[in-house]
Amino acid sequence: MVTKTNQEAYLAVLKGTPEAEFPQLPAAIVVPTPNTTVRHAGIIVVTAGTADLPVAEEAVLTASLMGNDVMLINDVGGARASTGS
């Protein structure tokens, strides 16, 4: 897994590793491994806002490549509730 990369690097990697993939949101290059056994079911990555999404997607990708079952819950941030009169 290569993180914080770009399309140019991905195309270079493809020349020697045609099975490589480039999920653009976390900007990572990965080579999937077959038959990964689930190590932990129920890992949840939660973001407070959409600005967190690239980092959250990278966390989801990393945990998934390590054989974990991962769920992303995006943009759960909320304004502070007013309880005044």
XYZ file of C-alpha atoms in Angstrom:
85
model
C 0.000 0.000 0.000
C 1.288 3.428 -0.970
C -0.538 6.434 0.460
C -0.594 10.125 -0.426
C 0.186 9.343 -4.067
C -1.139 10.317 -7.474
C -2.254 9.011 -10.862
C 1.232 9.376 -12.366
C 2.766 7.112 -9.720
C -0.091 4.627 -10.146
C 0.532 4.391 -13.892
C 4.214 3.720 -13.229
C 3.348 0.966 -10.732
C 0.913 -0.612 -13.215
C 3.777 -1.341 -15.611
C 5.251 -3.881 -13.192
C 2.175 -4.751 -11.160
C -0.920 -4.887 -13.381
C -3.171 -5.999 -10.522
C -2.562 -2.742 -8.625
C -5.581 -0.556 -7.897
C -5.870 3.189 -7.305
C -8.790 4.236 -5.100
C -8.678 7.971 -5.811
C -10.331 9.337 -2.682
C -7.659 8.152 -0.283
C -5.081 8.591 -3.102
C -3.512 5.207 -2.441
C -2.048 2.444 -4.548
C -2.884 -1.050 -3.344
C -2.268 -4.591 -4.482
C -5.140 -6.710 -3.158
C -4.301 -10.028 -1.558
C -6.640 -12.960 -2.128
C -8.338 -14.903 0.636
C -7.824 -12.417 3.434
C -9.379 -13.826 6.602
C -11.499 -11.380 8.585
C -9.613 -10.585 11.766
C -12.057 -8.193 13.404
C -15.685 -7.758 12.486
C -17.301 -4.478 13.289
C -14.609 -1.809 12.914
C -16.372 1.496 12.345
C -14.697 4.656 11.063
C -16.757 7.767 11.829
C -16.195 11.241 10.392
C -17.487 14.503 11.794
C -17.586 16.221 8.421
C -16.831 15.798 4.750
C -13.385 17.393 5.131
C -12.380 14.269 7.079
C -13.414 11.919 4.277
C -10.016 11.385 2.557
C -8.374 10.400 5.859
C -11.358 8.238 6.794
C -11.253 6.453 3.433
C -7.543 5.789 3.955
C -8.298 4.320 7.393
C -11.047 2.117 5.924
C -8.752 0.945 3.136
C -5.894 0.195 5.537
C -8.090 -1.774 7.937
C -9.713 -3.660 5.047
C -6.359 -4.653 3.569
C -5.424 -6.024 6.989
C -8.402 -8.387 6.815
C -10.930 -6.452 8.863
C -14.616 -5.909 8.198
C -14.973 -2.108 8.157
C -17.898 0.302 7.945
C -17.652 4.041 7.228
C -20.149 6.435 8.762
C -19.670 9.815 7.140
C -20.527 13.348 8.259
C -22.107 12.750 11.661
C -21.002 16.137 12.980
C -23.777 18.319 14.228
C -24.335 21.759 15.582
C -24.627 22.140 19.308
C -28.265 21.912 20.295
C -29.787 25.000 21.861
C -31.657 24.394 25.102
C -32.278 28.030 25.955
C -35.684 29.610 26.457
